[in-house]
mmCIF file of C-alpha atoms and ligand atoms in Angstrom:
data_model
loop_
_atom_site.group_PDB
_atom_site.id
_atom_site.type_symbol
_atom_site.label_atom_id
_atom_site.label_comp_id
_atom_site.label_asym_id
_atom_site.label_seq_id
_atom_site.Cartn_x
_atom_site.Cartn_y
_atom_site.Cartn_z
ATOM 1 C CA UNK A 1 74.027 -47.803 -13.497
ATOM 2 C CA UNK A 2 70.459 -46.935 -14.874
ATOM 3 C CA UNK A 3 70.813 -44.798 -18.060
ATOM 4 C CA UNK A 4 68.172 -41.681 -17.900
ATOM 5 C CA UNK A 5 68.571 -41.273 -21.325
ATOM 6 C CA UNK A 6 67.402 -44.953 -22.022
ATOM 7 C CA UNK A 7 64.490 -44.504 -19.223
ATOM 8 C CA UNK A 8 63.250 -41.163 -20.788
ATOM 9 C CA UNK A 9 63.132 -42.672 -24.291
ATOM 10 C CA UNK A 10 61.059 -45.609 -23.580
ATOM 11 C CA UNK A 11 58.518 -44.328 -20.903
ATOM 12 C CA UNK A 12 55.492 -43.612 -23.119
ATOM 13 C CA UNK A 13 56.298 -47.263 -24.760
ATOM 14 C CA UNK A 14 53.135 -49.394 -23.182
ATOM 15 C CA UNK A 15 54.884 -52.529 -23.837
ATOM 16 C CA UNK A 16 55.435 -54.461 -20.567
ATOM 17 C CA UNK A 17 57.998 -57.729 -20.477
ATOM 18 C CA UNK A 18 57.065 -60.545 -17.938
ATOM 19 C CA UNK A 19 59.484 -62.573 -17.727
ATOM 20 C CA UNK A 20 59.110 -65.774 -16.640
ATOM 21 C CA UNK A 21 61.362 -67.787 -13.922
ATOM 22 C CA UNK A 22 60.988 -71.138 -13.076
ATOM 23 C CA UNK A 23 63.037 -72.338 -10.332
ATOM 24 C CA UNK A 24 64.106 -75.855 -8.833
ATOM 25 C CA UNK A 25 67.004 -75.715 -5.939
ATOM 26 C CA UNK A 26 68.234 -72.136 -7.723
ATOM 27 C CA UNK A 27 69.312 -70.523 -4.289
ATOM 28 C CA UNK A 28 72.402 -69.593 -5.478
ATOM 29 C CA UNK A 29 71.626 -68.439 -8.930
ATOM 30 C CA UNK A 30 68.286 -66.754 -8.173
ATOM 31 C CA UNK A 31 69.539 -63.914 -6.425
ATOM 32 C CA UNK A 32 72.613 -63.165 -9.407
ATOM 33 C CA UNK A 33 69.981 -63.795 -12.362
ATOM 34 C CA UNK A 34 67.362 -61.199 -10.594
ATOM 35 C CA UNK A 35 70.539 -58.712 -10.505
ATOM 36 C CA UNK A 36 71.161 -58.824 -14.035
ATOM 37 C CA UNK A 37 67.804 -58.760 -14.845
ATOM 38 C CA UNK A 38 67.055 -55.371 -12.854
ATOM 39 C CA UNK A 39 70.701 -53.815 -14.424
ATOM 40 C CA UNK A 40 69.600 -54.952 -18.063
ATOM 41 C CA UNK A 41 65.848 -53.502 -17.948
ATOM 42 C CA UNK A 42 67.567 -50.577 -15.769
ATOM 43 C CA UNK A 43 69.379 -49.486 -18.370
ATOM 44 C CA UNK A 44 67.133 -49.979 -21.388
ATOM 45 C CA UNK A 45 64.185 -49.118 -19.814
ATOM 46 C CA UNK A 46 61.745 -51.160 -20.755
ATOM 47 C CA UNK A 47 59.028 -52.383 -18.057
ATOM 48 C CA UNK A 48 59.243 -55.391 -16.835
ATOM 49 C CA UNK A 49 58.310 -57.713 -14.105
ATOM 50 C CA UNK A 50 59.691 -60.762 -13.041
ATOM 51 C CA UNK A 51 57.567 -63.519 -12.063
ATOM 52 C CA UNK A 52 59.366 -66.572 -9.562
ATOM 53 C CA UNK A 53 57.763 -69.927 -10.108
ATOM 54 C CA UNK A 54 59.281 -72.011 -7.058
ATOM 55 C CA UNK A 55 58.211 -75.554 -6.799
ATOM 56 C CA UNK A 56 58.960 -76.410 -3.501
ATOM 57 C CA UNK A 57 62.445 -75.963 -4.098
ATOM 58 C CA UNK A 58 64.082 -77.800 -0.536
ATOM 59 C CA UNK A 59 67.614 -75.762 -1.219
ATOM 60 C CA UNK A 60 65.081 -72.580 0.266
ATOM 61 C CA UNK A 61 64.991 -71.226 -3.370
ATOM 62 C CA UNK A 62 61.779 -69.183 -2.287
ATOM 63 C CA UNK A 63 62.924 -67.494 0.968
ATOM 64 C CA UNK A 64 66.050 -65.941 -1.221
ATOM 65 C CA UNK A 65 62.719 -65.108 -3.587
ATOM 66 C CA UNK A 66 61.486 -63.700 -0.605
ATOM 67 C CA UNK A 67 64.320 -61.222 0.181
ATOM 68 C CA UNK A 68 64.747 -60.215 -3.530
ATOM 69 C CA UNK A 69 61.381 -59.239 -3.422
ATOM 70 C CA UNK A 70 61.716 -57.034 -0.404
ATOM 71 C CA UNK A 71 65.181 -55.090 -1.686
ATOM 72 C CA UNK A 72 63.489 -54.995 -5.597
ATOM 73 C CA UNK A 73 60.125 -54.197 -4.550
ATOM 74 C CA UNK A 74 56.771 -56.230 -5.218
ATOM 75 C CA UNK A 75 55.670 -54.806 -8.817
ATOM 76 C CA UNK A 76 59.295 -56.358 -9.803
ATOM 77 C CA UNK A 77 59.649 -59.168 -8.511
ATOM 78 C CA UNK A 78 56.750 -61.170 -8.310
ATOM 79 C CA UNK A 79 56.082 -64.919 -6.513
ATOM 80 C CA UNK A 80 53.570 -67.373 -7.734
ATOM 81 C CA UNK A 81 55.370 -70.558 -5.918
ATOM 82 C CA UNK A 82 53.813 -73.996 -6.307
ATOM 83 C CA UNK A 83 53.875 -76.687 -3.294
ATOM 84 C CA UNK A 84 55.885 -79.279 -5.498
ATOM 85 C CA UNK A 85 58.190 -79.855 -8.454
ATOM 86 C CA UNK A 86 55.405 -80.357 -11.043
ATOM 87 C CA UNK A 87 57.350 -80.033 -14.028
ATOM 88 C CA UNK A 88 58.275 -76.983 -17.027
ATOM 89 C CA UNK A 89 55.973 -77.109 -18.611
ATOM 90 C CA UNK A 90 53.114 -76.561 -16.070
ATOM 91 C CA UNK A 91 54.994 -74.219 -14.498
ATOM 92 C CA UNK A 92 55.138 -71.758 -17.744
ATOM 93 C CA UNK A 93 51.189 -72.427 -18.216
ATOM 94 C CA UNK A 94 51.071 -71.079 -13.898
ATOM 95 C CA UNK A 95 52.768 -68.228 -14.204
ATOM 96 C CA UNK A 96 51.160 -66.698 -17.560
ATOM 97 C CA UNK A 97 47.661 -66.763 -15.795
ATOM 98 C CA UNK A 98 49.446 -64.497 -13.309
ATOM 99 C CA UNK A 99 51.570 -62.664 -15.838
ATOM 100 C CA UNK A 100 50.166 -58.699 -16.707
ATOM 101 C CA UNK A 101 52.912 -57.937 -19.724
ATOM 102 C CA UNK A 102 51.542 -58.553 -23.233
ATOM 103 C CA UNK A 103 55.295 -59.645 -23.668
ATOM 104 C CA UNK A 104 56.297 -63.022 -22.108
ATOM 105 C CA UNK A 105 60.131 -63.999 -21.868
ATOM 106 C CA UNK A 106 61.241 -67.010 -21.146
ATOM 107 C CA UNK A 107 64.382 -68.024 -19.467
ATOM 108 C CA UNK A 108 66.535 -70.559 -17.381
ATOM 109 C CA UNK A 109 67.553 -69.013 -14.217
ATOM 110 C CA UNK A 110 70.620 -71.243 -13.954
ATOM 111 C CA UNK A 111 72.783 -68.130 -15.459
ATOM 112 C CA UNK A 112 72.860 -70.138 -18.617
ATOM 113 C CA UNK A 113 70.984 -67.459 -20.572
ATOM 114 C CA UNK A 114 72.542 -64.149 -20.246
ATOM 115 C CA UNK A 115 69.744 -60.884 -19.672
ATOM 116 C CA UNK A 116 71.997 -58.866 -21.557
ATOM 117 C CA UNK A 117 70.574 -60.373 -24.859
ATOM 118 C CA UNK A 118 66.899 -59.186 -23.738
ATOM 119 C CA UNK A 119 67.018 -55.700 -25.059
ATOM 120 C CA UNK A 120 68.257 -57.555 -28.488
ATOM 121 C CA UNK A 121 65.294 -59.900 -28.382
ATOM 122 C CA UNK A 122 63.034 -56.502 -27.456
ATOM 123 C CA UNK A 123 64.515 -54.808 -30.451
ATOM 124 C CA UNK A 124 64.650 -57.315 -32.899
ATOM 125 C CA UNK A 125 60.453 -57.501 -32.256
ATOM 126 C CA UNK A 126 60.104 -54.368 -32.991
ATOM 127 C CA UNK A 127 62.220 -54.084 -35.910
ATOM 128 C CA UNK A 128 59.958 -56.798 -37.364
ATOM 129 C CA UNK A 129 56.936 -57.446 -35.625
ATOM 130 C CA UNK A 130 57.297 -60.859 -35.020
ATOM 131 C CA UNK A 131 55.301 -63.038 -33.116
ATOM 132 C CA UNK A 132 57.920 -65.007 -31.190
ATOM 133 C CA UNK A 133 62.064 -64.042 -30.812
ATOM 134 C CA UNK A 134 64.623 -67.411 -30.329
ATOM 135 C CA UNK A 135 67.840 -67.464 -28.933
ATOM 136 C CA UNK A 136 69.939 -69.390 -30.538
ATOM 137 C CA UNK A 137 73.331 -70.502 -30.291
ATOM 138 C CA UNK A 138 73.878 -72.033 -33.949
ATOM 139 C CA UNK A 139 73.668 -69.481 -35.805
ATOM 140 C CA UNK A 140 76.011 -65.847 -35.677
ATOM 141 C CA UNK A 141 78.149 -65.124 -32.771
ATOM 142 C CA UNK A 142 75.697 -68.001 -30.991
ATOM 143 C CA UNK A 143 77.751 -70.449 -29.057
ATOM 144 C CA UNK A 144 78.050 -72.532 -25.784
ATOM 145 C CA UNK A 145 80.651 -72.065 -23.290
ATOM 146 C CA UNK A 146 81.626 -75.479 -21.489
ATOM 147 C CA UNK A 147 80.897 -78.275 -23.702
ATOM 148 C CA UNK A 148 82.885 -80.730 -24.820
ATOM 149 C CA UNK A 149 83.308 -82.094 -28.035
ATOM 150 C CA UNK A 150 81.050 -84.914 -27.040
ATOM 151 C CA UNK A 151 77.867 -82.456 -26.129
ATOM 152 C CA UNK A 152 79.205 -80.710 -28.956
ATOM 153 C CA UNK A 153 78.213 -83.523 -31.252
ATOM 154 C CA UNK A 154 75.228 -84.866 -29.561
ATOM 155 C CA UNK A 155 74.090 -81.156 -29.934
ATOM 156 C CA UNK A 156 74.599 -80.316 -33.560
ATOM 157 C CA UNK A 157 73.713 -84.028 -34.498
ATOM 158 C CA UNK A 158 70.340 -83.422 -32.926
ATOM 159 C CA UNK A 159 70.036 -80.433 -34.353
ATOM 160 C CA UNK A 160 70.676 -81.779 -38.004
ATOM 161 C CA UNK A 161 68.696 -84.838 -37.810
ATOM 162 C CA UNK A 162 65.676 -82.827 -36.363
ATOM 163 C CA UNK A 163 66.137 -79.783 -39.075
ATOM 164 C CA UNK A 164 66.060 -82.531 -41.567
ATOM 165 C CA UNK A 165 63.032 -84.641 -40.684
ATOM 166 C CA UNK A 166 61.086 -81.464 -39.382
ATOM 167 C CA UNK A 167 62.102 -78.259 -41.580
ATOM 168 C CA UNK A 168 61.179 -75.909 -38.752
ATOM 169 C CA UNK A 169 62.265 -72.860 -39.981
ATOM 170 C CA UNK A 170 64.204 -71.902 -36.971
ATOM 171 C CA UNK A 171 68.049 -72.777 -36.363
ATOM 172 C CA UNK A 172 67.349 -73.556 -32.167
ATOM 173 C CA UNK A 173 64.444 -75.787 -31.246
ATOM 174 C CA UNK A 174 65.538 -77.080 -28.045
ATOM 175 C CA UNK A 175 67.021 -73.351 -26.594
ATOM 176 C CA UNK A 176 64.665 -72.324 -24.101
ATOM 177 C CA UNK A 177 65.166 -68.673 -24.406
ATOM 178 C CA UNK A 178 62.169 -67.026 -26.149
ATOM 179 C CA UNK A 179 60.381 -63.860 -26.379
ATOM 180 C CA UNK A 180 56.225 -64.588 -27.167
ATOM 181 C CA UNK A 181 53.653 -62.188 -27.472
ATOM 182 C CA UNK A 182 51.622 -63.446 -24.496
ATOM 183 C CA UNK A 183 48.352 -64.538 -26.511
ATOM 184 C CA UNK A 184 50.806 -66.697 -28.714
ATOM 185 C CA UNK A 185 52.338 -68.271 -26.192
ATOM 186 C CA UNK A 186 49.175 -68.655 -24.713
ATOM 187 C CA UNK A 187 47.591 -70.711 -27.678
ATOM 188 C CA UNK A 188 51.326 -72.337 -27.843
ATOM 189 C CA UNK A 189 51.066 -73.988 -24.552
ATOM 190 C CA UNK A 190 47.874 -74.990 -25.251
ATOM 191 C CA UNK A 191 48.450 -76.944 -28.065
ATOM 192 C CA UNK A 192 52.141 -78.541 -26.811
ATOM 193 C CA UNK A 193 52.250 -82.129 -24.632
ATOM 194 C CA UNK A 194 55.679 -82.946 -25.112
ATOM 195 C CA UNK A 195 57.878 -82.806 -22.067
ATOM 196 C CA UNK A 196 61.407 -81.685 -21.152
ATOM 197 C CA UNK A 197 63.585 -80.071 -24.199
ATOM 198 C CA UNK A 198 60.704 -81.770 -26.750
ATOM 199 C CA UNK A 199 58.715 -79.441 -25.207
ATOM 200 C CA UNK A 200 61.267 -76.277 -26.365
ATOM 201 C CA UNK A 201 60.940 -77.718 -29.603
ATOM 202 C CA UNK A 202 57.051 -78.323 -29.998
ATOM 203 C CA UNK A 203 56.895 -74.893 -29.055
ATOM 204 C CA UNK A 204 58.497 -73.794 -31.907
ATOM 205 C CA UNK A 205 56.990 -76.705 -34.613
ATOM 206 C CA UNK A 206 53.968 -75.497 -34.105
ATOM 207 C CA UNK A 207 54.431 -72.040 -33.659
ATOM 208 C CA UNK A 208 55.701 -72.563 -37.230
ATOM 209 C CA UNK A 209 52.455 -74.460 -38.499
ATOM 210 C CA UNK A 210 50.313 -72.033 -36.928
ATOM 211 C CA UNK A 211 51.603 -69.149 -38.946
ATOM 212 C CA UNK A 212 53.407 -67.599 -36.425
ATOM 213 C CA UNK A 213 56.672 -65.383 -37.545
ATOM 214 C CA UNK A 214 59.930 -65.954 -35.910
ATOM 215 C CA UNK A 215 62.918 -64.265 -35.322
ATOM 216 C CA UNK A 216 66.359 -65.357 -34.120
ATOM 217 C CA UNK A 217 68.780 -63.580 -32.318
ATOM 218 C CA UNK A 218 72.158 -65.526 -31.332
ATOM 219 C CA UNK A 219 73.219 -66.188 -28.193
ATOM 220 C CA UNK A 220 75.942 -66.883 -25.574
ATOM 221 C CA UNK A 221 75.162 -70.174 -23.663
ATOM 222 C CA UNK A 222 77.059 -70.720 -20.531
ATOM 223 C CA UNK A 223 76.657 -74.084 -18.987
ATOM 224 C CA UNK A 224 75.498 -73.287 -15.550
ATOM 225 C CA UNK A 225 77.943 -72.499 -13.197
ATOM 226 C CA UNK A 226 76.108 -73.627 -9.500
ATOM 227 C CA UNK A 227 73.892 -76.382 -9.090
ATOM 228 C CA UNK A 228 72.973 -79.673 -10.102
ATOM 229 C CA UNK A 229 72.490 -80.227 -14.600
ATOM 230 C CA UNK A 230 70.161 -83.398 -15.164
ATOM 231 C CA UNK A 231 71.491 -84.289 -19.215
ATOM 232 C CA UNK A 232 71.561 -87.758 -19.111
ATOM 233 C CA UNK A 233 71.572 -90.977 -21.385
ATOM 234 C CA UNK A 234 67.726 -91.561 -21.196
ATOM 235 C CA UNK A 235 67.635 -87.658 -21.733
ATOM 236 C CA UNK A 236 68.948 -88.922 -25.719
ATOM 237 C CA UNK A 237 66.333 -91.378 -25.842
ATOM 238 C CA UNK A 238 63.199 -89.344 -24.701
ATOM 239 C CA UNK A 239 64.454 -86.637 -27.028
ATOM 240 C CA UNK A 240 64.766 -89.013 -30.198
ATOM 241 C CA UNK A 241 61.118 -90.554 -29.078
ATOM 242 C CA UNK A 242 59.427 -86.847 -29.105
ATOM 243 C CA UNK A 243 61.368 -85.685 -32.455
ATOM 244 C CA UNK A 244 59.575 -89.134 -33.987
ATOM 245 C CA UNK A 245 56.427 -88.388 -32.446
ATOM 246 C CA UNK A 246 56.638 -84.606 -33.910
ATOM 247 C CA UNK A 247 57.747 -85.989 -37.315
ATOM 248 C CA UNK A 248 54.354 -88.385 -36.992
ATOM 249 C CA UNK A 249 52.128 -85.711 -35.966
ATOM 250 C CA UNK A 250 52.833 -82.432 -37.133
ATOM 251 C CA UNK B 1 50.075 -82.668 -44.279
ATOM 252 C CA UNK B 2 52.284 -84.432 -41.775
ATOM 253 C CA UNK B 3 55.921 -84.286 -42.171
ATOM 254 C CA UNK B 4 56.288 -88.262 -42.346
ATOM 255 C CA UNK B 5 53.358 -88.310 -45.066
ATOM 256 C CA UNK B 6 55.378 -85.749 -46.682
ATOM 257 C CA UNK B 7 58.320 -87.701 -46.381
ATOM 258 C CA UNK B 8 56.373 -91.019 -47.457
ATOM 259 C CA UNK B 9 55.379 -89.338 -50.582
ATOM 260 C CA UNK B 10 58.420 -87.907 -51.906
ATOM 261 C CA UNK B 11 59.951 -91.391 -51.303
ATOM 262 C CA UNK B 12 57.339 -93.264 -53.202
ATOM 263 C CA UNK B 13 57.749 -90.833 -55.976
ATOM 264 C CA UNK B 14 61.302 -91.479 -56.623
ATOM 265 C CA UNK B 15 60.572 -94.907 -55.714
ATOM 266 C CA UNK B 16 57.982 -94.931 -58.673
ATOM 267 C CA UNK B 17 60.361 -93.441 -60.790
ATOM 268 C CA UNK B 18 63.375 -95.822 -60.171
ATOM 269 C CA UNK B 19 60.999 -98.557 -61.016
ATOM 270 C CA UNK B 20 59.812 -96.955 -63.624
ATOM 271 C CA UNK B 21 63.649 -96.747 -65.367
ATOM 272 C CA UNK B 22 65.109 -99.839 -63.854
ATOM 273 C CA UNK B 23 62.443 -102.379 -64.493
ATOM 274 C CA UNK B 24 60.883 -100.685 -67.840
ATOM 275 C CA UNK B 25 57.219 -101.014 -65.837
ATOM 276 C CA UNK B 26 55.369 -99.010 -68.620
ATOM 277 C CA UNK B 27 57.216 -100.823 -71.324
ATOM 278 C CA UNK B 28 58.981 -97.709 -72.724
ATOM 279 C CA UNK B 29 62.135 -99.567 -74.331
ATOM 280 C CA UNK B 30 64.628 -97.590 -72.282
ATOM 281 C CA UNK B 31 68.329 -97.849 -73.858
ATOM 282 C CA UNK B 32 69.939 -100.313 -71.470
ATOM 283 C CA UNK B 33 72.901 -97.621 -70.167
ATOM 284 C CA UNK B 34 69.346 -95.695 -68.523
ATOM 285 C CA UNK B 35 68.915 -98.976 -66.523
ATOM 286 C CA UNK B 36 72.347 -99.600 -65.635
ATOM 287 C CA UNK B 37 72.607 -95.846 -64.686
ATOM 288 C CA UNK B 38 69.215 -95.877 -62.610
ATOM 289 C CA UNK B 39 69.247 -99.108 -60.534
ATOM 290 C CA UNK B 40 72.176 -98.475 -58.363
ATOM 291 C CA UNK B 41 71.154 -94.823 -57.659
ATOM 292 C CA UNK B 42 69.131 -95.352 -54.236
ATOM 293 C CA UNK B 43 72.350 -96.184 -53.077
ATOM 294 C CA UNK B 44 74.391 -93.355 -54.353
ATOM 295 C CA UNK B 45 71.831 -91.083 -53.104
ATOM 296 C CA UNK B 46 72.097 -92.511 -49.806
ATOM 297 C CA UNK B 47 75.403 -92.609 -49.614
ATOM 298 C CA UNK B 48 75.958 -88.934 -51.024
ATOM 299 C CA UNK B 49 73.383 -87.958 -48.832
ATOM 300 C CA UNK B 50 75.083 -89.424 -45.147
ATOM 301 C CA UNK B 51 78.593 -87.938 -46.685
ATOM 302 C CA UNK B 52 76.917 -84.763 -46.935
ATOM 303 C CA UNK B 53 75.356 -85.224 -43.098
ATOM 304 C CA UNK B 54 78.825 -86.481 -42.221
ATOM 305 C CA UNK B 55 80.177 -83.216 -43.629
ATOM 306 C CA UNK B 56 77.957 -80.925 -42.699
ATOM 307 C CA UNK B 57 77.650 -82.051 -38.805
ATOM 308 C CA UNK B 58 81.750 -82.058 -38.695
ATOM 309 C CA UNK B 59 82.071 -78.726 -40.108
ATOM 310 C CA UNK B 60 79.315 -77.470 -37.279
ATOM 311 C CA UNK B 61 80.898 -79.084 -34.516
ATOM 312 C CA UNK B 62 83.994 -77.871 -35.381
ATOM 313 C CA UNK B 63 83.416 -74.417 -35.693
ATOM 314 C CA UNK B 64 81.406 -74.167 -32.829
ATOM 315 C CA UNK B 65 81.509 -70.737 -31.205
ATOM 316 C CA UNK B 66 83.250 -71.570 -27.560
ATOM 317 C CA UNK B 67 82.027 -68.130 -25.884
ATOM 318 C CA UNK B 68 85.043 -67.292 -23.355
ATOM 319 C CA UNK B 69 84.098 -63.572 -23.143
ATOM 320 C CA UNK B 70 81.059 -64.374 -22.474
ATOM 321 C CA UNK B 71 81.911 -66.816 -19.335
ATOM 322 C CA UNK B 72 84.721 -64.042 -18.348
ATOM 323 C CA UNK B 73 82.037 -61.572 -18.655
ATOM 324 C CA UNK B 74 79.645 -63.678 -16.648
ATOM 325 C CA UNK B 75 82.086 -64.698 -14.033
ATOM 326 C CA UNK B 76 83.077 -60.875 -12.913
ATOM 327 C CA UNK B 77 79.093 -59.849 -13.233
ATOM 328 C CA UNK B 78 78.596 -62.471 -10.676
ATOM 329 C CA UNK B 79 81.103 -61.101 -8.100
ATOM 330 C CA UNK B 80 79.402 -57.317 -9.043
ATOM 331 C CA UNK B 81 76.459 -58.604 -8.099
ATOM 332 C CA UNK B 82 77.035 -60.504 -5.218
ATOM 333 C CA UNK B 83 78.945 -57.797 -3.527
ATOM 334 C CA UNK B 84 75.830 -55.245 -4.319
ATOM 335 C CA UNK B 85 73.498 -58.048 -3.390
ATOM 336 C CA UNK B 86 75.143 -58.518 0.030
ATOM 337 C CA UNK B 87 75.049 -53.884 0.816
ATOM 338 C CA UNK B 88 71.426 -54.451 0.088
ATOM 339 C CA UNK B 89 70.799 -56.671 2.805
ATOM 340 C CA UNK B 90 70.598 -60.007 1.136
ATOM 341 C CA UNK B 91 71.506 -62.690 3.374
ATOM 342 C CA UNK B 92 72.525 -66.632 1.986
HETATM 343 N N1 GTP C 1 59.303 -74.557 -11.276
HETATM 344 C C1 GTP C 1 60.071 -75.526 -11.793
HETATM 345 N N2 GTP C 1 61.260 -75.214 -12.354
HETATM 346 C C2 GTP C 1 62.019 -76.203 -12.877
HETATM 347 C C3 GTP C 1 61.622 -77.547 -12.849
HETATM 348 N N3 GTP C 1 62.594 -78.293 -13.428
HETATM 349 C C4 GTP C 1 63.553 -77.420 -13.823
HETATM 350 N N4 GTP C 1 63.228 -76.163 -13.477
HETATM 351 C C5 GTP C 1 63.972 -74.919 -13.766
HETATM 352 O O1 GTP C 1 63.986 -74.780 -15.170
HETATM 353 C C6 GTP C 1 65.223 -74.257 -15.621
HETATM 354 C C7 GTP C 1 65.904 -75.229 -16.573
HETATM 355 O O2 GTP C 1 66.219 -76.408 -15.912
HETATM 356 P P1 GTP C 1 67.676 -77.039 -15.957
HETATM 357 O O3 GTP C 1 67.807 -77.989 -14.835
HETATM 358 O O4 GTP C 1 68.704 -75.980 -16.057
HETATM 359 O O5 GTP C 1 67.587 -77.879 -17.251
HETATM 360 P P2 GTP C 1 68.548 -77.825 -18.470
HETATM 361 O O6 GTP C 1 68.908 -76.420 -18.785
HETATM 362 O O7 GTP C 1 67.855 -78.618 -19.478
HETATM 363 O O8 GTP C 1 69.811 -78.647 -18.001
HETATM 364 P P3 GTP C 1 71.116 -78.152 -17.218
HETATM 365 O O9 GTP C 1 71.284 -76.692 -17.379
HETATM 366 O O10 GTP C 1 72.192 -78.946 -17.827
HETATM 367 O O11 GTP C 1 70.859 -78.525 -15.793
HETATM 368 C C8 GTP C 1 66.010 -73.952 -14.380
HETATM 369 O O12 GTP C 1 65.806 -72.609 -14.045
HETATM 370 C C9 GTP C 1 65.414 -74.895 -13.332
HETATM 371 O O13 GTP C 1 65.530 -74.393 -12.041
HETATM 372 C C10 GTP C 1 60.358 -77.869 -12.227
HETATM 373 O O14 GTP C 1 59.915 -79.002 -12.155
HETATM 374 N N5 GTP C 1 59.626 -76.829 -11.745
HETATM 375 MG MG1 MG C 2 70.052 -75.146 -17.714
#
C-alpha cells in the first residue's frame, strides 16, 4: 500500500499535518475515516497526526478511538476527548492547543469528506503559498453525492444570496473541509462567534478581511453514509440570521 | 467598511441619481424622454436583476456535479477497510 518512492521524497519536508477530528456518536465511521486517513498520508508521505476530539459520545465513539490508537500507534492517532458535547466550534479551539503540526486540517469524520483530496489540498499550498486551502464542491469536478433537488436548491440558493451580500472571495463558505496554517487558524478562531455552518463561513469572511490568501480545491461530497444528519428547518433560519449578522458586521 | 454600509451607499448613490433625473432636483432642464426613461428603472433593475438570480441559481442547480464514482469509490474503500480493520484486531 505505502509507496517508498512517495515516503523517500518527502522525508526531509518538516511540514507536519494535524488533522483535526471531532466526533459525536461516530463509532461506525471513526474507525473507516482513520483507515483512509493512514492509506492517504501512507502513500504520499507527508507527516501527519490525527487528533480525536470525542465529546462524550454515548454510541462508545472513544473506546473504538481507543483501539485505533493501539493498532495505529500513539504519535498517529492522538485523543484529547472532552466529558460532553460542547459544540464545533470549541472543540476545534481544544484540539489546536494540543495540536504539534504547523498545518491544521479540518474535516468531518462522517465519511462525507474524502482523505484522498488531502494530498491535493497539501499540494495546492505549496504550489502557492497560501494561507488557508477550501474544499469546495461548486466549483470544478466539486459535487455532492445524495442530494436531492430540494438540498440542491436550498444549497446553491444559499450560496448565491450569501456570495452576493458578502463577496467573499471563495466559492464554499459553509464546506467544512479546510487546510490552515495553524497560527491562522489560530487568530481565525479567535476572532469567529458564529455557531454551526455560520461558523464555516465566518471562518472564511474573515479570513478574507484579514488578508489571508485562499485557495480552492474541488471536492467530492458524499452525504454520510452511517449515523444520524441534524439539517433541519430551524437549521435555514439560524443560517439566514448569521449571513445577516455577517453582512452587518463585517 | 461593512458590507451593509457598502451596500447602503451604493444604493443611495443610484438613489441620488434617479432623483436627480426623474425629479430634475438641481433644476437641470432634462429633455422629458430622460425622465420618462429614468423613473421606471429601479424596477427594471430589480427585475433584471432577480431574472438574472433566477437564472443563474437554475443553471447551478441543474448542473450540479452528482459524484457516483465517488460514492462507488467510497462504498468498496469501506469494505477494504473494514475487512483490514477487523485482521488488525479491531473489534465493534
Ligand atoms: N466533538 C464534537 N463533535 C461534533 C459535535 N457536533 C458534531 N460533531 C462532529 O462534527 C462533524 C460534523 O457534524 P455533522 O453532524 O456531520 O454535521 P453536518 O455535516 O453539518 O450534517 P450532516 O452530515 O448532515 O449530519 C462530525 O464529525 C460530527 O461527529 C460536538 O458537539 N462535539
Ligand atoms: Mg456531515
Amino acid at each position: 500500500m505505502a509507496s517508498g518512492k512517495g515516503n523517500k521524497k518527502k522525508q526531509e519536508d518538516s511540514d507536519k499535518y494535524s488533522v483535526l477530528l471531532p466526533t459525536y456518536n461516530e463509532r461506525e465511521n471513526l474507525p473507516l475515516i482513520v483507515w483512509l486517513l493512514v492509506k492517504y498520508f501512507g502513500e504520499s508521505g507527508y507527516n501527519y497526526e490525527i487528533i480525536v476530539i470525542d465529546d462524550g459520545s454515548p454510541d462508545g465513539t472513544l473506546q473504538i478511538a481507543e483501539q485505533l490508537q493501539k493498532i495505529y500507534g500513539h504519535d498517529k492517532i492522538v485523543l484529547r476527548p472532552r466529558p460532553k458535547k460542547l459544540g464545533l466550534g470549541t472543540a476545534y479551539i481544544h484540539g489546536i492547543k494540543h495540536a504539534t503540526g504547523n498545518f491544521i486540517i479540518i474535516m468531518d469524520a462522517d465519511l462525507s469528506h474524502h482523505p484522498k483530496f488531502i494530498p491535493q489540498f497539501i499540494e495546492k499550498q505549496k504550489e502557492g503559498g497560501y494561507d488557508l486551502i477550501s474544499g469546495t464542491r461548486y466549483r470544478g469536478d466539486g459535487g455532492v453525492y445524495g442530494w436531492d433537488l430540494r438540498r440542491k436548491l436550498i444549497s446553491r440558493g444559499a450560496n448565491f444570496i450569501t456570495q452576493v451580500l458578502l463577496r467573499p472571495g471563495a466559492s464554499d463558505l459553509t464546506g467544512s473541509f479546510r487546510l490552515y496554517k495553524k497560527n491562522v487558524l489560530e487568530s481565525l478562531v479567535e476572532r469567529c462567534v458564529s455557531k454551526g455552518y455560520v461558523f464555516q463561513m465566518e471562518m472564511i469572511v474573515r479570513a478574507r478581511q484579514l488578508g489571508y490568501t485562499i485557495g480552492e480545491v474541488p471536492i467530492s461530497f458524499v452525504d454520510r453514509v452511517y449515523g444520524e444528519s441534524k439539517l433541519g428547518g430551524n437549521e435555514i433560519v439560524s443560517f439566514l440570521k448569521g449571513l445577516l449578522t455577517l453582512f452587518a458586521t463585517t | 467598511m461593512t458590507k451593509l454600509l457598502e451596500w447602503l451607499f451604493a444604493v443611495s448613490l443610484v438613489g441620488v441619481a434617479w432623483g436627480l433625473v426623474t425629479f430634475d432636483l438641481l433644476d437641470f432642464q432634462f429633455p422629458a424622454v430622460y425622465r420618462e426613461v429614468a423613473w421606471p428603472m429601479p424596477v427594471y433593475l430589480l427585475v433584471v436583476f432577480g431574472c438574472y438570480s433566477l437564472a443563474t441559481v437554475g443553471y447551478r442547480v441543474a448542473t450540479f456535479n452528482d459524484c457516483e464514482e465517488a460514492a462507488r469509490e467510497l462504498q468498496g474503500q469501506i469494505q477494504e477497510a473494514k475487512e483490514d480493520l477487523k485482521k488488525k484486531g479491531l473489534k465493534i
